[in-house]
Coordinates of C-alpha atoms and ligand atoms in Angstrom, one line a residue:
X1 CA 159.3 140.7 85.3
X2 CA 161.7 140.5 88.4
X3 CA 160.4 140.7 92.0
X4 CA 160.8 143.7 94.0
X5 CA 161.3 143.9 97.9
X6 CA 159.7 147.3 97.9
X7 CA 156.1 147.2 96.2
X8 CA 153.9 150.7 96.1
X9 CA 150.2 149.8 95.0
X10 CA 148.4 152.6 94.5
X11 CA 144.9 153.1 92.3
X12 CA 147.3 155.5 90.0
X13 CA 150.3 154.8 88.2
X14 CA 152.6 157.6 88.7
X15 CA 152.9 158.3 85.0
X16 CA 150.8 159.5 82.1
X17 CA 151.0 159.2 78.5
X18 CA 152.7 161.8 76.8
X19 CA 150.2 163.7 74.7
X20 CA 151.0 162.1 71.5
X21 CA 149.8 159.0 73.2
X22 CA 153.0 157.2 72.5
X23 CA 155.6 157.4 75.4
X24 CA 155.0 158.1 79.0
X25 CA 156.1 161.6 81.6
X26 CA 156.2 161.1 85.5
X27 CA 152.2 162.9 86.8
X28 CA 153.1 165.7 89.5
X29 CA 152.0 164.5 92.9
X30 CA 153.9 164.6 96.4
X31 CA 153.4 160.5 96.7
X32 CA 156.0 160.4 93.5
X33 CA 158.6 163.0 95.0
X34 CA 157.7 161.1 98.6
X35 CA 158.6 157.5 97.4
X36 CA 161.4 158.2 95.3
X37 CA 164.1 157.5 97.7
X38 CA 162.8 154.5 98.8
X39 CA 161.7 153.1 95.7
X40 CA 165.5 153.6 94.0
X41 CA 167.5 152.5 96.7
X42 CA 165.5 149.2 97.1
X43 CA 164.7 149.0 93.4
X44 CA 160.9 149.2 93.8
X45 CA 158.0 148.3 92.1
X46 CA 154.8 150.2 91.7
X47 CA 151.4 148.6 90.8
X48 CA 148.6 151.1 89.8
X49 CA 146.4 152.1 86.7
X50 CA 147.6 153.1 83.9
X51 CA 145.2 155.9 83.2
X52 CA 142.9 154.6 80.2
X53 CA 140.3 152.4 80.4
X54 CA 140.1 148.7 78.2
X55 CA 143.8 149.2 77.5
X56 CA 146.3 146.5 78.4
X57 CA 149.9 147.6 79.1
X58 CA 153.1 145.0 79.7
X59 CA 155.0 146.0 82.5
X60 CA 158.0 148.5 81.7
X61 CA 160.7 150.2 83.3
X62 CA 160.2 154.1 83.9
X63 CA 163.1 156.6 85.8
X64 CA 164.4 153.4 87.2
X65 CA 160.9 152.1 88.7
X66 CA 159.4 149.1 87.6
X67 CA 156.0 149.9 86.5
X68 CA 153.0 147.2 87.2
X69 CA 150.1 148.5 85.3
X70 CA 146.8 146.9 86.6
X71 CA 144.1 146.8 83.2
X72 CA 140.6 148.9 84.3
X73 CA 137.8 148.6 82.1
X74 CA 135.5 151.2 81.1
X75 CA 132.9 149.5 83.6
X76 CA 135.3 149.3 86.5
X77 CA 136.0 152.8 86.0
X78 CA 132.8 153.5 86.4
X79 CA 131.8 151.0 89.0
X80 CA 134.5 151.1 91.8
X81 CA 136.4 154.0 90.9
X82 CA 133.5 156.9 90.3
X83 CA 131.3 155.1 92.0
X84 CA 132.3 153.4 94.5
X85 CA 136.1 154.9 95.2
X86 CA 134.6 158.6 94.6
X87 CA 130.4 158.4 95.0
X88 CA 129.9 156.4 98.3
X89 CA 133.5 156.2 100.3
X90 CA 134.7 159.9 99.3
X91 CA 131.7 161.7 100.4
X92 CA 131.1 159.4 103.4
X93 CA 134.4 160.0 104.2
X94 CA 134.2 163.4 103.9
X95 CA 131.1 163.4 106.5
X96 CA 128.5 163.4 104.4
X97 CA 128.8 166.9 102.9
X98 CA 127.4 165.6 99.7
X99 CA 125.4 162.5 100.0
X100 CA 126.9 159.0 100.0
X101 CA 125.3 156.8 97.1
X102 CA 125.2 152.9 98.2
X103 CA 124.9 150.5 95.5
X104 CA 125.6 146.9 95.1
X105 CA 126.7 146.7 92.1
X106 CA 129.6 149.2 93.0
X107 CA 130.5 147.5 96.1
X108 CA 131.0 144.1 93.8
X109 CA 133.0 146.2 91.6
X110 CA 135.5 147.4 94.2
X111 CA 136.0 143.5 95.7
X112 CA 136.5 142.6 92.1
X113 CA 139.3 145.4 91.5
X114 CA 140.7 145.3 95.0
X115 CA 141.2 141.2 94.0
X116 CA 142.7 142.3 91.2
X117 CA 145.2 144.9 92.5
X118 CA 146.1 142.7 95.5
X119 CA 147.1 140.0 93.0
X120 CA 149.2 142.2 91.1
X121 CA 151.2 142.4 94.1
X122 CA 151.5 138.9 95.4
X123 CA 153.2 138.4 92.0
X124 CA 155.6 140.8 92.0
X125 CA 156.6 141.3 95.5
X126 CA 159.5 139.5 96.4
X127 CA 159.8 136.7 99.2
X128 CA 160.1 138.5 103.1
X129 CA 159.2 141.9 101.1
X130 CA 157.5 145.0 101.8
X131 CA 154.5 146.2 100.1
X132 CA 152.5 149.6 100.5
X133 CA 149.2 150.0 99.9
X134 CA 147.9 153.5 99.5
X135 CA 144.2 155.3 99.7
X136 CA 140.9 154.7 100.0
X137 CA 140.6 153.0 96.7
X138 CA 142.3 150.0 97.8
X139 CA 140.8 149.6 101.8
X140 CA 140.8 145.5 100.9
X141 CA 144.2 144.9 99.8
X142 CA 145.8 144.6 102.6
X143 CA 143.5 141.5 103.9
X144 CA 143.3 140.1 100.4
X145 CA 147.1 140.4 100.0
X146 CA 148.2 139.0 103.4
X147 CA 145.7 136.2 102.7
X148 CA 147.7 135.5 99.4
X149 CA 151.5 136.4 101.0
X150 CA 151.4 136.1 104.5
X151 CA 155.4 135.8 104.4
X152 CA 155.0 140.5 103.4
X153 CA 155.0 143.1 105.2
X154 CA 152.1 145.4 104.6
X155 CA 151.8 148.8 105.0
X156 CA 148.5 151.0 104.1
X157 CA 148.3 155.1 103.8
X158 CA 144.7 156.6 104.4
X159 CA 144.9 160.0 102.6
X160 CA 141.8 161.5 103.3
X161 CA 139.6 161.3 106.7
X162 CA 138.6 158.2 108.7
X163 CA 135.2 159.5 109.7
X164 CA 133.3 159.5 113.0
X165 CA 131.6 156.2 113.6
X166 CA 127.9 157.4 113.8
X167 CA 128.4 158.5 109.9
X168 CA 130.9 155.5 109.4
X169 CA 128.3 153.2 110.7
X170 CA 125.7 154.2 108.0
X171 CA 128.3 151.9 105.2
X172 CA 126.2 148.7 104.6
X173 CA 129.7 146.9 104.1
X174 CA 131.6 148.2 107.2
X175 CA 132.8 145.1 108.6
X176 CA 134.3 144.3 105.5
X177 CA 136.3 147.6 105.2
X178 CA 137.5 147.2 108.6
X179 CA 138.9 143.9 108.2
X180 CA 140.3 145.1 104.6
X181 CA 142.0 147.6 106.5
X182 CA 143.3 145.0 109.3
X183 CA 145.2 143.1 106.7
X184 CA 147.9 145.6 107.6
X185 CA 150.9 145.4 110.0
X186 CA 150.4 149.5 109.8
X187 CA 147.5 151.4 109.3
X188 CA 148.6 155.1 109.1
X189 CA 146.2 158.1 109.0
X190 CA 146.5 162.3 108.7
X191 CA 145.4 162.7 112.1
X192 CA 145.4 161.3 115.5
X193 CA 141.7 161.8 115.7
X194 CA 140.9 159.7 112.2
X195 CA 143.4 156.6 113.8
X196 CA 140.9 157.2 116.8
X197 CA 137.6 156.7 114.9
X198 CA 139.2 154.0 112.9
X199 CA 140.3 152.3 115.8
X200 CA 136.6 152.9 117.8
X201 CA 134.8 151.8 114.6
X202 CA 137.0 148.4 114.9
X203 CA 135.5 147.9 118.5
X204 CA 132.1 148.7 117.8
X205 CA 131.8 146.6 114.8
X206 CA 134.4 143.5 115.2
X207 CA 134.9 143.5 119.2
X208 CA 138.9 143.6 118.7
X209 CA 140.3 144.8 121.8
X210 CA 142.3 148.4 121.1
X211 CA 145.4 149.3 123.3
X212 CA 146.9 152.7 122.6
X213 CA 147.8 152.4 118.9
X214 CA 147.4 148.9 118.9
X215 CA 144.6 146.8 117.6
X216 CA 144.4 143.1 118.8
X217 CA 143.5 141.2 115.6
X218 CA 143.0 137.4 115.5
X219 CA 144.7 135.5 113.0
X220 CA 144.4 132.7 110.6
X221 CA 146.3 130.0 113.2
X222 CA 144.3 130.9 116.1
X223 CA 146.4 133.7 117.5
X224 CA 146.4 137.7 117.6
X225 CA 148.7 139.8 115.8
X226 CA 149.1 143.5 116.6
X227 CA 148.2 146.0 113.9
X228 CA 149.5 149.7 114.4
X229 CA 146.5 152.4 114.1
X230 CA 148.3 155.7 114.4
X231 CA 148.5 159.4 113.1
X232 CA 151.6 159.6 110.0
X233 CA 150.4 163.5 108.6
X234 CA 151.8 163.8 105.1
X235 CA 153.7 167.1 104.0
X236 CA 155.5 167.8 100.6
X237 CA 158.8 168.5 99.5
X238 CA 159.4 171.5 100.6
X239 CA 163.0 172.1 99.0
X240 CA 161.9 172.1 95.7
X241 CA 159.1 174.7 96.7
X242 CA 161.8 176.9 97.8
X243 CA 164.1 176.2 95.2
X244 CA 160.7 177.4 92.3
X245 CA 160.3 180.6 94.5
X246 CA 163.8 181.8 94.2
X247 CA 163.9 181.4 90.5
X248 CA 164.4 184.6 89.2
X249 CA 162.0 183.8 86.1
X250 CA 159.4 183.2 88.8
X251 CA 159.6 185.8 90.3
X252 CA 159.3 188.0 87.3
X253 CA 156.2 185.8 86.4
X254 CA 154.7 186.5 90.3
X255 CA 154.9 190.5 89.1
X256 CA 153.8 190.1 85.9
X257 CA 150.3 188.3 87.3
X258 CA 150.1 190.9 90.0
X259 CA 150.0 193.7 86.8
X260 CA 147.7 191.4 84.6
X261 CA 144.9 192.1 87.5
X262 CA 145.6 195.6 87.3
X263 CA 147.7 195.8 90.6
X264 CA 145.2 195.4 93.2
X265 CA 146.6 196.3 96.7
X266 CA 146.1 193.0 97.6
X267 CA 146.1 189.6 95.9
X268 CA 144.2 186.3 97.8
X269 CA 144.0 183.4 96.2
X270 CA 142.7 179.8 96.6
X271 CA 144.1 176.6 94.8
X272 CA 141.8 173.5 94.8
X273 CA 140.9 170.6 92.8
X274 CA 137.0 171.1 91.9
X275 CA 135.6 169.7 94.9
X276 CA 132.9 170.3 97.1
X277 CA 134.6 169.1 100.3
X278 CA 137.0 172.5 100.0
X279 CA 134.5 174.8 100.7
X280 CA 134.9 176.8 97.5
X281 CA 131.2 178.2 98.2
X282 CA 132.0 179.2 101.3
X283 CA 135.0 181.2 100.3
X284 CA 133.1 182.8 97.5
X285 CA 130.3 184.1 99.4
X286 CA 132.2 184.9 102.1
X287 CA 134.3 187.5 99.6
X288 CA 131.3 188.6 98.0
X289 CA 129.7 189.8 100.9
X290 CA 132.9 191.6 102.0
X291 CA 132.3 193.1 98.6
X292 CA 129.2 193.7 99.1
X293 CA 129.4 195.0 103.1
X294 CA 132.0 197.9 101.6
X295 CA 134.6 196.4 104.0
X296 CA 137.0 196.2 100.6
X297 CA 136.4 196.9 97.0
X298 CA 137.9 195.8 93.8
X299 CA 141.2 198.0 93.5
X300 CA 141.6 196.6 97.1
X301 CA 142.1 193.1 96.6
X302 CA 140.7 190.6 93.8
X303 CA 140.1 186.6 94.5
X304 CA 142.0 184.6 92.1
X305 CA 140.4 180.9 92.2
X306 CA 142.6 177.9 90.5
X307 CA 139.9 175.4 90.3
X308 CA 141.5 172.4 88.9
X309 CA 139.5 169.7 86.7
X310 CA 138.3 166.8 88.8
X311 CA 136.1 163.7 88.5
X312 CA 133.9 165.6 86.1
X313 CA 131.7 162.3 85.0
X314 CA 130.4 162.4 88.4
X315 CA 127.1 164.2 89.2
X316 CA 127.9 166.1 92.2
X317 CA 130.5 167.4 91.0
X318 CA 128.9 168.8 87.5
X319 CA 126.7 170.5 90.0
X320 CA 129.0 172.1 91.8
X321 CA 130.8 173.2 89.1
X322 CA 127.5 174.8 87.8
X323 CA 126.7 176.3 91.3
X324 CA 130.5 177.7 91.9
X325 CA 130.0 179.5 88.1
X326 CA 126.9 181.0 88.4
X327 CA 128.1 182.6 91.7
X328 CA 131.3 184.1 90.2
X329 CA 129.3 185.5 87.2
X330 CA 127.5 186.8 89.9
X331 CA 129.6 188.3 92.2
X332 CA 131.5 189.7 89.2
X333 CA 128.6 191.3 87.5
X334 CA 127.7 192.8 90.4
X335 CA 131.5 194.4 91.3
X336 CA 133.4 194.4 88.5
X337 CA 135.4 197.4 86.7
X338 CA 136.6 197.6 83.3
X339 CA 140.3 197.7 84.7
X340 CA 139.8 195.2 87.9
X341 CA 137.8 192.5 89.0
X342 CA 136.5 190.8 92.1
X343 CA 137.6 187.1 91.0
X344 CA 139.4 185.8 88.0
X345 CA 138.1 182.1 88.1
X346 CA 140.5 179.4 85.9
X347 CA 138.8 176.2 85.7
X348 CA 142.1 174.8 84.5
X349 CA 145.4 173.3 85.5
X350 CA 149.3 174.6 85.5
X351 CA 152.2 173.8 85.6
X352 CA 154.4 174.0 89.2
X353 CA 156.4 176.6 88.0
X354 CA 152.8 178.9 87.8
X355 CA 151.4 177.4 90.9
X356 CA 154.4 179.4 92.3
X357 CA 154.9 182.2 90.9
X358 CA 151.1 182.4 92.0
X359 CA 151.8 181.4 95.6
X360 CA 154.3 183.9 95.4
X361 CA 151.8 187.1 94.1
X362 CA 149.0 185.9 96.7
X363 CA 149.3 188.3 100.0
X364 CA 146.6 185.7 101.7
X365 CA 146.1 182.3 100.7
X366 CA 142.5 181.0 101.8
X367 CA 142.3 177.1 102.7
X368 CA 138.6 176.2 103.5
X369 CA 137.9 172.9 103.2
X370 CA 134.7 171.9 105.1
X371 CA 136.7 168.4 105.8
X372 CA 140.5 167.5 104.2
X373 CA 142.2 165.0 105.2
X374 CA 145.7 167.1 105.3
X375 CA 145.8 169.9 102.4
X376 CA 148.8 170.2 100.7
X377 CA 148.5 173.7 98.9
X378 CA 148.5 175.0 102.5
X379 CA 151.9 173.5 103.0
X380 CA 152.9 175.0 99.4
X381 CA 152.1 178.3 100.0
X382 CA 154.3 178.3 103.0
X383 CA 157.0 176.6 101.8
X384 CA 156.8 179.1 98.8
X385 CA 157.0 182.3 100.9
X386 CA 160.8 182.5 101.5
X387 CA 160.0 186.5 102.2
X388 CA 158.4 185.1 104.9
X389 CA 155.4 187.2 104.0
X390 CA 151.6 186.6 103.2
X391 CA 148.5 185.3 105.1
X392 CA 147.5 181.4 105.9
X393 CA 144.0 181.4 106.5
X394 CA 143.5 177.9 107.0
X395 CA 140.5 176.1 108.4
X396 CA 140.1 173.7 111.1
X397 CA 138.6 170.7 109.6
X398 CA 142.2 170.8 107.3
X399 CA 144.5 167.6 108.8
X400 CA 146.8 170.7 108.4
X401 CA 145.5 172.6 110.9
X402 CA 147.1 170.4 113.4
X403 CA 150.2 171.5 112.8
X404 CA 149.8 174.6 111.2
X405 CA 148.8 177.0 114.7
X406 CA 150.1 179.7 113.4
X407 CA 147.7 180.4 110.8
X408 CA 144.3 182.2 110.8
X409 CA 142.3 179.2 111.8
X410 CA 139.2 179.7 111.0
X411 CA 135.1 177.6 110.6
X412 CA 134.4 178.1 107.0
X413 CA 130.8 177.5 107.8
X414 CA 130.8 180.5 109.7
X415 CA 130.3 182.9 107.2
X416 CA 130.9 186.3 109.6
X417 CA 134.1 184.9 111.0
X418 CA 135.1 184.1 107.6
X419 CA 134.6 187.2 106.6
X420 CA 136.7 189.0 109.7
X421 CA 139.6 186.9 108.6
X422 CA 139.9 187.7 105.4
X423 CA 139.8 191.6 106.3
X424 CA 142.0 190.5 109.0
X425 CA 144.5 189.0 106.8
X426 CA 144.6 191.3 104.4
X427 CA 145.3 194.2 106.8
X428 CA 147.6 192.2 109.1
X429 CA 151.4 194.1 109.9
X430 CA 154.4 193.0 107.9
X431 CA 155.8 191.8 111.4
X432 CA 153.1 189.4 112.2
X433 CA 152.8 188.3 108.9
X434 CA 156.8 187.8 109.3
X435 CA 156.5 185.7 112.9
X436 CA 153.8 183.5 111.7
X437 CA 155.0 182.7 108.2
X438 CA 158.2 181.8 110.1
X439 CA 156.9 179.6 112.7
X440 CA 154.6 178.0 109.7
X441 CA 157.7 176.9 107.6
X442 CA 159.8 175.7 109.8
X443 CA 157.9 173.0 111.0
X444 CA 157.4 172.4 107.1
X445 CA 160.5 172.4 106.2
X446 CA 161.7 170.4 108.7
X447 CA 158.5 167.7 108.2
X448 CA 158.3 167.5 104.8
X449 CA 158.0 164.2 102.6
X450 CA 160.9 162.1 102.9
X451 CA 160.5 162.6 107.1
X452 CA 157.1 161.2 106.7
X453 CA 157.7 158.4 104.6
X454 CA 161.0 157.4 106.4
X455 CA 158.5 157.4 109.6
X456 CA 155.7 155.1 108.4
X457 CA 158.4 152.8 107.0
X458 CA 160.1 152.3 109.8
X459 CA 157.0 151.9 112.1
X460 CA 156.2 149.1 109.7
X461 CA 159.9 147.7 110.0
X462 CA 159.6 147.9 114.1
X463 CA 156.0 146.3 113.5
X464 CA 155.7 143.5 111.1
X465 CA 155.2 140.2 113.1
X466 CA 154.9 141.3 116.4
X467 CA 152.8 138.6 118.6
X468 CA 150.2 139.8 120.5
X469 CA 152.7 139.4 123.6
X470 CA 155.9 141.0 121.9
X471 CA 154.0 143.9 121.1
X472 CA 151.8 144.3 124.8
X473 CA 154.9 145.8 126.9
X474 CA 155.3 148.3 124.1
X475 CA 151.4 149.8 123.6
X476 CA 150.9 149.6 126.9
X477 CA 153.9 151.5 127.9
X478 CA 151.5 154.5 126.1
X479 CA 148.7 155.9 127.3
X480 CA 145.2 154.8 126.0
X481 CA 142.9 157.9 126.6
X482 CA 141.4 156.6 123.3
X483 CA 139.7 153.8 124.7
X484 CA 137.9 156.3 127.5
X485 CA 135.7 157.4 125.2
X486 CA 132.5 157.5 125.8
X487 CA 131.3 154.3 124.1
Ligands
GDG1 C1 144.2 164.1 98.8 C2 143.5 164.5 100.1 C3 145.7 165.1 101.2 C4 146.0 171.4 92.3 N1 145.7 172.1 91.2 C5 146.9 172.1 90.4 C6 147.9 171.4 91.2 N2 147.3 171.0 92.3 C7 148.0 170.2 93.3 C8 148.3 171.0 94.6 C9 148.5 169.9 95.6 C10 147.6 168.7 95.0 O1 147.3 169.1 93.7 C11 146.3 168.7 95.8 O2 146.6 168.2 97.1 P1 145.6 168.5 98.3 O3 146.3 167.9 99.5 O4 145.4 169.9 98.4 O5 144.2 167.8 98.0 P2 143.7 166.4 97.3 O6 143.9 166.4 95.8 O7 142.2 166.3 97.7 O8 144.5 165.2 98.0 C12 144.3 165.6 100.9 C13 146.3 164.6 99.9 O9 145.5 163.6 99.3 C14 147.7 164.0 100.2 O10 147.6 163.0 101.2 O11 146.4 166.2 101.6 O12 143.6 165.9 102.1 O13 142.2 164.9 99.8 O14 149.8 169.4 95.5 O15 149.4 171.9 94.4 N3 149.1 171.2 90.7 C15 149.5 171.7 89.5 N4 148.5 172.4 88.8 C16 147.3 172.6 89.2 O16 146.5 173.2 88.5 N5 150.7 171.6 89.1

């Protein structure tokens, strides 16, 4: 295996085995579309798993990537990847919306595989190199790695929310996730406010002095190095949306869905992985009551749900899936037709072409995550519209929402305002539909994937090795209205 001087390490390979188990096909995901550039023009590497547990794969070649697979076995998987990756950091992380589960055993598990991931990189990332480390799976490689290679670069991508410190605080191995995370020249986060917990978590528990985006962090000689907390919002690549929506084929399929529910005037739709932190509930009660109130009836509009598999070994989310069910048998016994319904409900996954030609049928697209650390459908659905029609309503606690103004913004735990915005989205004009959509994708279109992973890279380039002197005149030349909170 040659060395690379670009190195992704992410808990996920970005392929799967083809279904007859024998060869491999690249997974969808944005991280994929995001890294490609990079990873060809400086012939990366990327270290992950492979998929399947107790199964040992050599390194190959795939689309001209050099594939690393790290081995998982059936107890790691269920150790530090359900439970620890998915049981106690995800819902922590997530502020507590389902309870946090802190076990020993789990937290051994996840130094044991973060070891292991951080040596798969130290072998194959080449002298002076550059290695990214991605998600909350892997919140020690960066320290374990550095340890190992102190001659890298390393660069780590938070996907999903840095919580506030009162609920961060409750972890029983904070320190140790800090300093995990400190291992890295650049520590980059959805939104300015998670790089602001992260970096008031770092003072409370370790005492580093903060300036701006820069955390002062001792190092192994004696001296402080400069580590870069700061806000890098993912997006997507929006081209290729645009390119699926004008696809003739699409198109016809967006019509044909819009018959198969009987042509209601009005089509909303959500699109989420099966999880409890995007307030699926919320959304259904919310409709149901609208149902229910009179305000719209089934040959108005129907609610078509995507609910996409996820983590289904692990108990909260067998219960949800349990709770969201009985509620649309509910909802649908009580307000069903024989010719229309109030929500067709696919616990299943599609293809991107369908996602589409879905996006492109849906007249209001409901995003209500209770916490999300961006929300990429949101972007999607946007960058799908190239009408420039159809409804955003987008909640707050979304990382999207940051950007995304121009959508109905709305408190999904608020049930009655909820409930106004879906009525008012479904009855809004064709010209305001027209100004917001526009406003909405241009700053997609114009952020999208490659700009975000061209910016984090070169923050890390401008960062790596930066003395704590070097790197003073440049935070403090910012403002640090960060460190004025009250502490
Ligand atoms: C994490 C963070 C952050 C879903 N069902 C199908 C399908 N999807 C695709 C969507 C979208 C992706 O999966 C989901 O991305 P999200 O951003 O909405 O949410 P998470 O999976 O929770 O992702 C999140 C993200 O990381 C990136 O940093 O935004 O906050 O939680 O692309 O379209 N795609 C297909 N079929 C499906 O059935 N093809």
């Amino acid at each position: 295996m040659t060395q690379a001087d670009f190195v992704v390490v992410a808990n996920r390979l970005p392929v799967d085995r083809t279904p007859d188990g024998e060869g491999w096909r690249r997974s969808p995901g944005g991280l994929v579309t995001a890294l490609e550039p990079v990873m060809r023009s400086a012939d990366g590497a990327w270290v992950g798993w492979a998929g399947q547990a107790d199964v040992d794969v050599e390194p190959f070649e795939f689309d001209d990537m050099h594939l690393v697979p790290v081995t998982l076995a059936a107890s790691d998987v269920q150790l530090y990847y359900e439970g620890f990756s998915n049981d106690t950091i995800w819902p922590l992380y997530h502020d507590v919306i389902s309870p946090p589960t802190y076990k020993r055993a789990w937290w051994d598990a996840y130094v044991k595989v973060n070891k292991r991931f951080a040596d798969a990189a130290a072998a194959v990332a080449a002298e002076g190199g550059t290695v990214w480390v991605q998600d909350y799976q892997l919140q020690l490689v960066p320290k374990l790695l550095r340890e190992l290679r102190p001659d890298i670069t390393i660069g780590y991508f938070h996907h999903i929310p840095f919580p506030a410190y009162g609920l961060y605080s409750q972890l029983p191995w904070r320190k140790q996730v800090l300093e995990g995370l400190l291992g890295a020249d650049v520590i980059g986060f959805q939104r300015v406010a998670d790089a602001g917990n992260f970096a008031r978590a770092v003072r409370r528990q370790l005492r580093y002095e903060t300036k701006a985006s820069g955390i002062l962090v001792p190092d192994a000689e004696g001296g402080t190095r400069v580590a870069l907390a700061k806000a890098f919002p993912i997006s997507i690549d929006a081209e290729s949306y645009v390119e699926l929506a004008q696809r003739p084929d699409i198109q016809q399929r967006a019509r044909e869905i819009r018959e198969g529910l009987g042509n209601p005037r009005k089509i909303l739709l959500g699109v989420d992985r099966l999880d409890y932190t995007k307030g699926i509930r919320h959304r259904l009660k919310a409709w149901g009551e609208v149902l229910e109130d009179g305000r719209a009836t089934v040959e108005d509009a129907t609610l078509v749900q995507v609910a996409s598999p996820s983590r289904e070994r692990v108990d909260a989310y067998m219960q949800l899936r349990d709770e969201i069910e009985m509620t649309v048998g509910r909802i649908n016994g009580d307000y069903d037709t024989t010719t229309h319904t109030a929500i067709r409900y696919l616990h299943q996954s599609y293809p991107r072409e369908e996602m589409v030609a879905l996006f492109l049928a849906a007249d209001v697209m409901l995003v209500t995550a209770l916490r999300d650390g961006m929300n990429l459908v949101a972007k999607e659905y946007v960058a799908s519209r190239i009408d420039n029609r159809g409804v955003l309503v987008l909640s707050e606690f979304a990382g999207a929402a940051d950007e995304m103004g121009s959508a109905l913004l709305i408190n999904p735990h608020d049930i009655d305002g909820l409930k106004d915005a879906v009525i008012r989205a479904v009855d809004m004009p064709a010209a305001e539909q027209g100004r917001r959509m526009r406003t909405l994708r241009r700053r997609v279109r114009e952020h999208d994937v490659e700009d975000w992973s061209r910016g984090f890279l070169e923050a890390l380039s401008a960062f790596h090795g930066r003395s704590s002197r070097a790197a003073d005149a440049e935070v403090e030349a910012g403002t640090d209205d960060d460190q004025a909170d009250a502490e």
